[in-house]
PDB file of C-alpha atoms in Angstrom:
ATOM      1  CA  MET A 205      -0.089   0.013  -0.005  1.00 48.00           C
ATOM      2  CA  SER A 206       3.000   2.333   0.661  1.00 54.00           C
ATOM      3  CA  ASP A 207       3.929   2.084  -3.161  1.00 63.00           C
ATOM      4  CA  GLN A 208       0.287   3.617  -4.105  1.00 74.00           C
ATOM      5  CA  ASN A 209      -0.394   7.123  -4.707  1.00 86.00           C
ATOM      6  CA  PRO A 210      -2.308   9.289  -2.654  1.00 87.00           C
ATOM      7  CA  TYR A 211      -5.349   8.680  -5.238  1.00 87.00           C
ATOM      8  CA  GLU A 212      -5.033   4.925  -4.964  1.00 88.00           C
ATOM      9  CA  LYS A 213      -4.791   5.038  -1.084  1.00 86.00           C
ATOM     10  CA  LEU A 214      -7.987   6.693  -1.091  1.00 87.00           C
ATOM     11  CA  GLY A 215      -9.635   4.972  -3.687  1.00 87.00           C
ATOM     12  CA  VAL A 216     -10.522   7.882  -6.235  1.00 89.00           C
ATOM     13  CA  SER A 217      -9.221   8.714  -9.389  1.00 88.00           C
ATOM     14  CA  GLU A 218      -6.753  11.518 -10.496  1.00 84.00           C
ATOM     15  CA  ASP A 219      -9.650  13.415 -12.232  1.00 84.00           C
ATOM     16  CA  ALA A 220     -12.076  13.153  -9.124  1.00 85.00           C
ATOM     17  CA  SER A 221     -13.901  15.908  -7.711  1.00 85.00           C
ATOM     18  CA  PHE A 222     -13.049  17.499  -4.529  1.00 83.00           C
ATOM     19  CA  ASP A 223     -16.736  16.083  -3.272  1.00 87.00           C
ATOM     20  CA  GLU A 224     -15.529  12.592  -4.273  1.00 89.00           C
ATOM     21  CA  ILE A 225     -12.141  12.992  -2.689  1.00 88.00           C
ATOM     22  CA  GLN A 226     -13.637  14.200   0.632  1.00 89.00           C
ATOM     23  CA  ASP A 227     -16.454  11.323   0.707  1.00 90.00           C
ATOM     24  CA  ALA A 228     -13.582   8.627   0.112  1.00 89.00           C
ATOM     25  CA  ARG A 229     -11.875  10.098   2.964  1.00 89.00           C
ATOM     26  CA  ASN A 230     -14.835  10.364   5.125  1.00 89.00           C
ATOM     27  CA  ARG A 231     -15.809   6.720   4.109  1.00 89.00           C
ATOM     28  CA  LEU A 232     -12.284   5.260   4.930  1.00 88.00           C
ATOM     29  CA  LEU A 233     -11.735   6.852   8.229  1.00 86.00           C
ATOM     30  CA  GLU A 234     -15.342   5.342   9.279  1.00 86.00           C
ATOM     31  CA  GLN A 235     -14.110   1.687   8.041  1.00 85.00           C
ATOM     32  CA  HIS A 236     -10.934   2.363  10.082  1.00 80.00           C
ATOM     33  CA  GLY A 237     -11.961   4.153  12.788  1.00 71.00           C
ATOM     34  CA  GLY A 238      -9.942   2.067  15.428  1.00 69.00           C
ATOM     35  CA  GLU A 239      -6.673   1.481  13.377  1.00 75.00           C
ATOM     36  CA  GLY A 240      -4.388   3.950  14.238  1.00 72.00           C
ATOM     37  CA  ASN A 241      -1.965   3.385  11.326  1.00 82.00           C
ATOM     38  CA  ASN A 242      -4.617   3.130   8.792  1.00 83.00           C
ATOM     39  CA  LEU A 243      -6.025   6.555   9.739  1.00 85.00           C
ATOM     40  CA  GLU A 244      -2.426   7.986   9.489  1.00 87.00           C
ATOM     41  CA  VAL A 245      -2.173   6.729   5.959  1.00 88.00           C
ATOM     42  CA  ILE A 246      -5.779   8.011   4.765  1.00 88.00           C
ATOM     43  CA  GLU A 247      -4.857  11.540   6.465  1.00 89.00           C
ATOM     44  CA  ALA A 248      -1.647  11.535   4.692  1.00 89.00           C
ATOM     45  CA  ALA A 249      -2.956  10.866   1.494  1.00 89.00           C
ATOM     46  CA  TYR A 250      -5.723  13.452   1.660  1.00 90.00           C
ATOM     47  CA  ASP A 251      -3.120  16.068   2.745  1.00 91.00           C
ATOM     48  CA  ALA A 252      -1.144  15.205  -0.163  1.00 90.00           C
ATOM     49  CA  ILE A 253      -4.185  15.304  -2.576  1.00 89.00           C
ATOM     50  CA  LEU A 254      -5.066  18.746  -1.348  1.00 88.00           C
ATOM     51  CA  MET A 255      -1.501  19.859  -1.453  1.00 88.00           C
ATOM     52  CA  GLU A 256      -1.163  18.957  -5.136  1.00 87.00           C
ATOM     53  CA  ARG A 257      -4.673  20.502  -5.791  1.00 84.00           C
ATOM     54  CA  LEU A 258      -3.202  23.564  -4.139  1.00 84.00           C
ATOM     55  CA  ARG A 259      -0.399  23.639  -6.241  1.00 84.00           C
ATOM     56  CA  MET A 260      -2.295  23.184  -9.794  1.00 82.00           C
ATOM     57  CA  ARG A 261      -4.395  26.208  -8.381  1.00 79.00           C
ATOM     58  CA  GLN A 262      -1.581  28.431  -7.964  1.00 80.00           C
ATOM     59  CA  GLU A 263      -0.600  27.322 -11.505  1.00 78.00           C
ATOM     60  CA  GLY A 264      -3.901  28.571 -12.495  1.00 73.00           C
ATOM     61  CA  LYS A 265      -5.018  24.900 -13.702  1.00 69.00           C
ATOM     62  CA  ILE A 266      -7.768  24.296 -11.067  1.00 65.00           C
ATOM     63  CA  LYS A 267      -9.806  26.447  -8.448  1.00 57.00           C
ATOM     64  CA  VAL A 268     -10.014  24.661  -5.047  1.00 51.00           C
ATOM     65  CA  PRO A 269     -13.151  25.645  -2.815  1.00 54.00           C
ATOM     66  CA  GLU A 270     -12.605  27.369   0.466  1.00 55.00           C
ATOM     67  CA  ARG A 271     -14.790  24.746   1.989  1.00 53.00           C
ATOM     68  CA  ILE A 272     -12.573  21.972   0.562  1.00 50.00           C
ATOM     69  CA  ARG A 273      -9.167  23.689   1.532  1.00 49.00           C
ATOM     70  CA  PHE A 274     -10.321  24.410   5.160  1.00 52.00           C
ATOM     71  CA  PRO A 275     -13.140  21.851   5.659  1.00 52.00           C
ATOM     72  CA  GLU A 276     -12.604  22.514   9.497  1.00 51.00           C
ATOM     73  CA  MET A 277     -13.503  25.991   9.195  1.00 52.00           C
ATOM     74  CA  ARG A 278     -16.871  25.462   7.482  1.00 50.00           C
ATOM     75  CA  VAL A 279     -19.607  26.994   9.620  1.00 51.00           C
ATOM     76  CA  PRO A 280     -23.333  26.320   8.557  1.00 54.00           C
ATOM     77  CA  SER A 281     -24.637  29.597   7.319  1.00 49.00           C
ATOM     78  CA  SER A 282     -27.740  30.750   8.975  1.00 50.00           C
ATOM     79  CA  PRO A 283     -30.307  32.850   7.067  1.00 50.00           C
ATOM     80  CA  GLN A 284     -30.337  36.530   8.148  1.00 53.00           C
ATOM     81  CA  ALA A 285     -33.499  37.939   8.930  1.00 48.00           C
ATOM     82  CA  SER A 286     -34.394  41.014   7.107  1.00 52.00           C
ATOM     83  CA  PRO A 287     -34.807  44.534   9.065  1.00 52.00           C
ATOM     84  CA  THR A 288     -38.128  45.049  10.319  1.00 53.00           C
ATOM     85  CA  LEU A 289     -39.884  48.181   9.802  1.00 48.00           C
ATOM     86  CA  SER A 290     -39.192  49.366  13.301  1.00 49.00           C
ATOM     87  CA  GLN A 291     -35.500  48.428  12.927  1.00 53.00           C
ATOM     88  CA  GLN A 292     -35.390  50.520   9.814  1.00 57.00           C
ATOM     89  CA  SER A 293     -36.783  53.683  11.120  1.00 56.00           C
ATOM     90  CA  PRO A 294     -34.825  56.492  12.742  1.00 64.00           C
ATOM     91  CA  ALA A 295     -33.755  55.865  16.532  1.00 68.00           C
ATOM     92  CA  TRP A 296     -35.672  58.528  17.883  1.00 59.00           C
ATOM     93  CA  LEU A 297     -38.789  57.312  16.275  1.00 62.00           C
ATOM     94  CA  GLN A 298     -38.026  53.821  17.973  1.00 69.00           C
ATOM     95  CA  ARG A 299     -37.618  55.284  21.180  1.00 72.00           C
ATOM     96  CA  SER A 300     -40.953  57.094  20.859  1.00 75.00           C
ATOM     97  CA  LEU A 301     -43.137  54.300  19.448  1.00 82.00           C
ATOM     98  CA  ASP A 302     -44.924  51.941  21.623  1.00 79.00           C
ATOM     99  CA  GLN A 303     -46.371  48.431  20.969  1.00 83.00           C
ATOM    100  CA  PRO A 304     -49.628  48.830  23.231  1.00 84.00           C
ATOM    101  CA  THR A 305     -51.600  45.914  24.764  1.00 87.00           C
ATOM    102  CA  LEU A 306     -55.201  45.977  24.122  1.00 90.00           C
ATOM    103  CA  PRO A 307     -55.983  47.712  27.400  1.00 88.00           C
ATOM    104  CA  ASP A 308     -53.669  50.468  26.701  1.00 87.00           C
ATOM    105  CA  VAL A 309     -55.393  51.173  23.495  1.00 90.00           C
ATOM    106  CA  LEU A 310     -59.180  50.321  24.632  1.00 92.00           C
ATOM    107  CA  LEU A 311     -59.074  52.549  27.776  1.00 92.00           C
ATOM    108  CA  PRO A 312     -58.109  55.911  26.335  1.00 92.00           C
ATOM    109  CA  GLY A 313     -60.482  55.090  23.507  1.00 92.00           C
ATOM    110  CA  ALA A 314     -63.218  54.683  25.701  1.00 94.00           C
ATOM    111  CA  TRP A 315     -62.330  58.276  27.305  1.00 94.00           C
ATOM    112  CA  TYR A 316     -62.273  59.890  23.971  1.00 93.00           C
ATOM    113  CA  LEU A 317     -65.189  58.228  22.878  1.00 93.00           C
ATOM    114  CA  GLY A 318     -67.244  59.492  25.545  1.00 92.00           C
ATOM    115  CA  LEU A 319     -65.783  63.014  25.136  1.00 92.00           C
ATOM    116  CA  SER A 320     -66.514  62.882  21.456  1.00 90.00           C
ATOM    117  CA  ALA A 321     -70.306  62.142  22.135  1.00 90.00           C
ATOM    118  CA  ILE A 322     -70.449  64.662  24.515  1.00 89.00           C
ATOM    119  CA  SER A 323     -69.002  67.304  22.270  1.00 86.00           C
ATOM    120  CA  LEU A 324     -71.445  66.410  19.460  1.00 83.00           C
ATOM    121  CA  PHE A 325     -74.430  65.964  21.615  1.00 84.00           C
ATOM    122  CA  TYR A 326     -74.398  67.808  24.538  1.00 79.00           C
ATOM    123  CA  ALA A 327     -76.056  71.179  24.237  1.00 63.00           C
ATOM    124  CA  GLY A 328     -73.653  73.569  26.024  1.00 65.00           C
ATOM    125  CA  GLY A 329     -72.123  75.473  23.093  1.00 75.00           C
ATOM    126  CA  GLU A 330     -68.263  76.488  22.881  1.00 82.00           C
ATOM    127  CA  GLN A 331     -68.080  75.949  26.802  1.00 86.00           C
ATOM    128  CA  ILE A 332     -68.856  72.398  26.586  1.00 87.00           C
ATOM    129  CA  LEU A 333     -66.138  72.191  23.609  1.00 87.00           C
ATOM    130  CA  GLN A 334     -63.348  73.788  25.716  1.00 89.00           C
ATOM    131  CA  LEU A 335     -64.137  71.487  28.883  1.00 91.00           C
ATOM    132  CA  ALA A 336     -64.032  68.674  26.856  1.00 90.00           C
ATOM    133  CA  LEU A 337     -60.605  69.649  25.456  1.00 91.00           C
ATOM    134  CA  VAL A 338     -59.181  70.143  28.716  1.00 93.00           C
ATOM    135  CA  VAL A 339     -60.355  66.977  30.064  1.00 94.00           C
ATOM    136  CA  GLY A 340     -58.955  65.142  26.862  1.00 93.00           C
ATOM    137  CA  VAL A 341     -55.558  66.583  27.760  1.00 94.00           C
ATOM    138  CA  GLY A 342     -55.794  65.364  31.013  1.00 94.00           C
ATOM    139  CA  VAL A 343     -56.662  61.812  29.774  1.00 93.00           C
ATOM    140  CA  GLY A 344     -53.721  62.070  27.274  1.00 92.00           C
ATOM    141  CA  VAL A 345     -51.187  63.026  29.919  1.00 93.00           C
ATOM    142  CA  TYR A 346     -52.354  60.487  32.187  1.00 93.00           C
ATOM    143  CA  PHE A 347     -51.935  57.601  29.768  1.00 91.00           C
ATOM    144  CA  LEU A 348     -48.727  58.519  28.377  1.00 89.00           C
ATOM    145  CA  ASN A 349     -47.082  59.451  32.014  1.00 89.00           C
ATOM    146  CA  ARG A 350     -48.110  56.091  33.246  1.00 88.00           C
ATOM    147  CA  LYS A 351     -46.089  54.085  30.532  1.00 83.00           C
ATOM    148  CA  GLU A 352     -42.712  55.637  30.974  1.00 78.00           C
ATOM    149  CA  GLY A 353     -43.187  58.024  34.089  1.00 85.00           C
ATOM    150  CA  LYS A 354     -41.844  60.994  32.368  1.00 86.00           C
ATOM    151  CA  PHE A 355     -44.365  63.850  32.653  1.00 91.00           C
ATOM    152  CA  GLY A 356     -42.924  66.531  30.921  1.00 90.00           C
ATOM    153  CA  ARG A 357     -42.699  64.139  27.939  1.00 88.00           C
ATOM    154  CA  ALA A 358     -46.463  63.518  28.163  1.00 90.00           C
ATOM    155  CA  VAL A 359     -47.396  66.868  28.575  1.00 92.00           C
ATOM    156  CA  LEU A 360     -45.417  68.010  25.254  1.00 92.00           C
ATOM    157  CA  PHE A 361     -46.839  64.889  23.122  1.00 91.00           C
ATOM    158  CA  THR A 362     -50.336  65.705  24.516  1.00 92.00           C
ATOM    159  CA  LEU A 363     -50.246  69.761  23.728  1.00 94.00           C
ATOM    160  CA  VAL A 364     -48.722  68.887  20.330  1.00 93.00           C
ATOM    161  CA  SER A 365     -51.516  66.766  19.452  1.00 92.00           C
ATOM    162  CA  LEU A 366     -53.956  69.065  20.825  1.00 93.00           C
ATOM    163  CA  ILE A 367     -52.584  71.960  18.779  1.00 94.00           C
ATOM    164  CA  THR A 368     -52.046  69.998  15.589  1.00 93.00           C
ATOM    165  CA  GLY A 369     -55.486  68.429  15.791  1.00 91.00           C
ATOM    166  CA  LEU A 370     -57.096  71.914  16.197  1.00 91.00           C
ATOM    167  CA  ILE A 371     -55.283  73.421  13.343  1.00 92.00           C
ATOM    168  CA  VAL A 372     -55.758  70.693  10.905  1.00 91.00           C
ATOM    169  CA  GLY A 373     -59.292  70.177  11.952  1.00 87.00           C
ATOM    170  CA  GLY A 374     -60.332  73.645  11.302  1.00 85.00           C
ATOM    171  CA  LEU A 375     -58.532  73.552   7.875  1.00 89.00           C
ATOM    172  CA  ILE A 376     -60.339  70.594   6.917  1.00 87.00           C
ATOM    173  CA  ALA A 377     -63.566  71.848   8.445  1.00 81.00           C
ATOM    174  CA  GLY A 378     -63.347  74.777   6.486  1.00 80.00           C
ATOM    175  CA  LEU A 379     -63.131  72.848   3.239  1.00 83.00           C
ATOM    176  CA  ILE A 380     -65.711  70.233   3.545  1.00 78.00           C
ATOM    177  CA  LEU A 381     -68.314  72.098   6.011  1.00 69.00           C
ATOM    178  CA  PRO A 382     -71.191  72.712   5.835  1.00 69.00           C
ATOM    179  CA  VAL A 383     -72.006  68.989   4.529  1.00 63.00           C
ATOM    180  CA  PRO A 384     -75.958  68.391   4.016  1.00 61.00           C
ATOM    181  CA  LEU A 385     -77.371  66.028   6.629  1.00 52.00           C
ATOM    182  CA  ILE A 386     -74.544  66.425   9.193  1.00 64.00           C
ATOM    183  CA  ASN A 387     -75.119  68.712  11.750  1.00 75.00           C
ATOM    184  CA  VAL A 388     -71.783  69.544  12.990  1.00 79.00           C
ATOM    185  CA  THR A 389     -70.048  72.646  13.417  1.00 83.00           C
ATOM    186  CA  ALA A 390     -66.436  73.508  12.530  1.00 83.00           C
ATOM    187  CA  ASN A 391     -65.546  73.867  16.048  1.00 87.00           C
ATOM    188  CA  GLN A 392     -67.014  70.289  16.940  1.00 86.00           C
ATOM    189  CA  PHE A 393     -65.350  68.888  13.785  1.00 86.00           C
ATOM    190  CA  SER A 394     -61.939  70.051  15.045  1.00 89.00           C
ATOM    191  CA  THR A 395     -62.420  69.099  18.417  1.00 91.00           C
ATOM    192  CA  LEU A 396     -63.487  65.337  17.255  1.00 90.00           C
ATOM    193  CA  LEU A 397     -60.343  65.069  14.746  1.00 91.00           C
ATOM    194  CA  THR A 398     -58.204  66.447  17.977  1.00 93.00           C
ATOM    195  CA  PHE A 399     -59.817  63.705  20.070  1.00 93.00           C
ATOM    196  CA  ILE A 400     -58.734  61.027  17.535  1.00 93.00           C
ATOM    197  CA  LEU A 401     -55.154  62.252  17.202  1.00 93.00           C
ATOM    198  CA  MET A 402     -54.829  62.373  21.202  1.00 93.00           C
ATOM    199  CA  TRP A 403     -55.922  58.927  21.256  1.00 92.00           C
ATOM    200  CA  LEU A 404     -53.553  57.504  18.699  1.00 92.00           C
ATOM    201  CA  VAL A 405     -50.773  59.621  20.411  1.00 91.00           C
ATOM    202  CA  SER A 406     -51.701  58.190  23.940  1.00 90.00           C
ATOM    203  CA  SER A 407     -51.988  54.710  22.731  1.00 89.00           C
ATOM    204  CA  PHE A 408     -49.030  54.261  20.410  1.00 88.00           C
ATOM    205  CA  LEU A 409     -46.534  56.536  21.780  1.00 86.00           C
ATOM    206  CA  ARG A 410     -44.510  56.628  24.953  1.00 78.00           C
TER     207      ARG A 410
END
């Protein structure tokens, strides 16, 4: 057996592929698992073939894949998950966004629904709307503050939603009102839109 060339020792032809050489080595190692001398012969033959293939590669005759040159360095590749929308968003937005539970959405929603109903159906004029907005601000600050305990941040977000809702609501109301069959004033419409915005802020921000 010592007179055999490395290919004959592994039982493969000289034009065998790297996969065939690798399979032959592994098969022989399994067959002679308890025989130290044979294991050395198999490994020596395998190393000799790899060295010859590397020399041929350097001469530009063949190309040796990395997984064959260094089989011990092979690491199964795991699929990389694509970044989520939250991971792609800016850091300041990630810090502000919340993943609310169902009660976190329903509780402020119930408050703002009640305030919206009062604003629409209670005959009290502008004073009722102003009082409802004051209560709405308090509700927004409360639900935001209880998430992180940051009172100043809660007040800021609520006031921004209040101002934005009133301005945008007033602009939209000026464009679409009056609408037949809908008995809603411009102030009532902007108040309703403000409550919707406050509910979104108190539910989905922190």
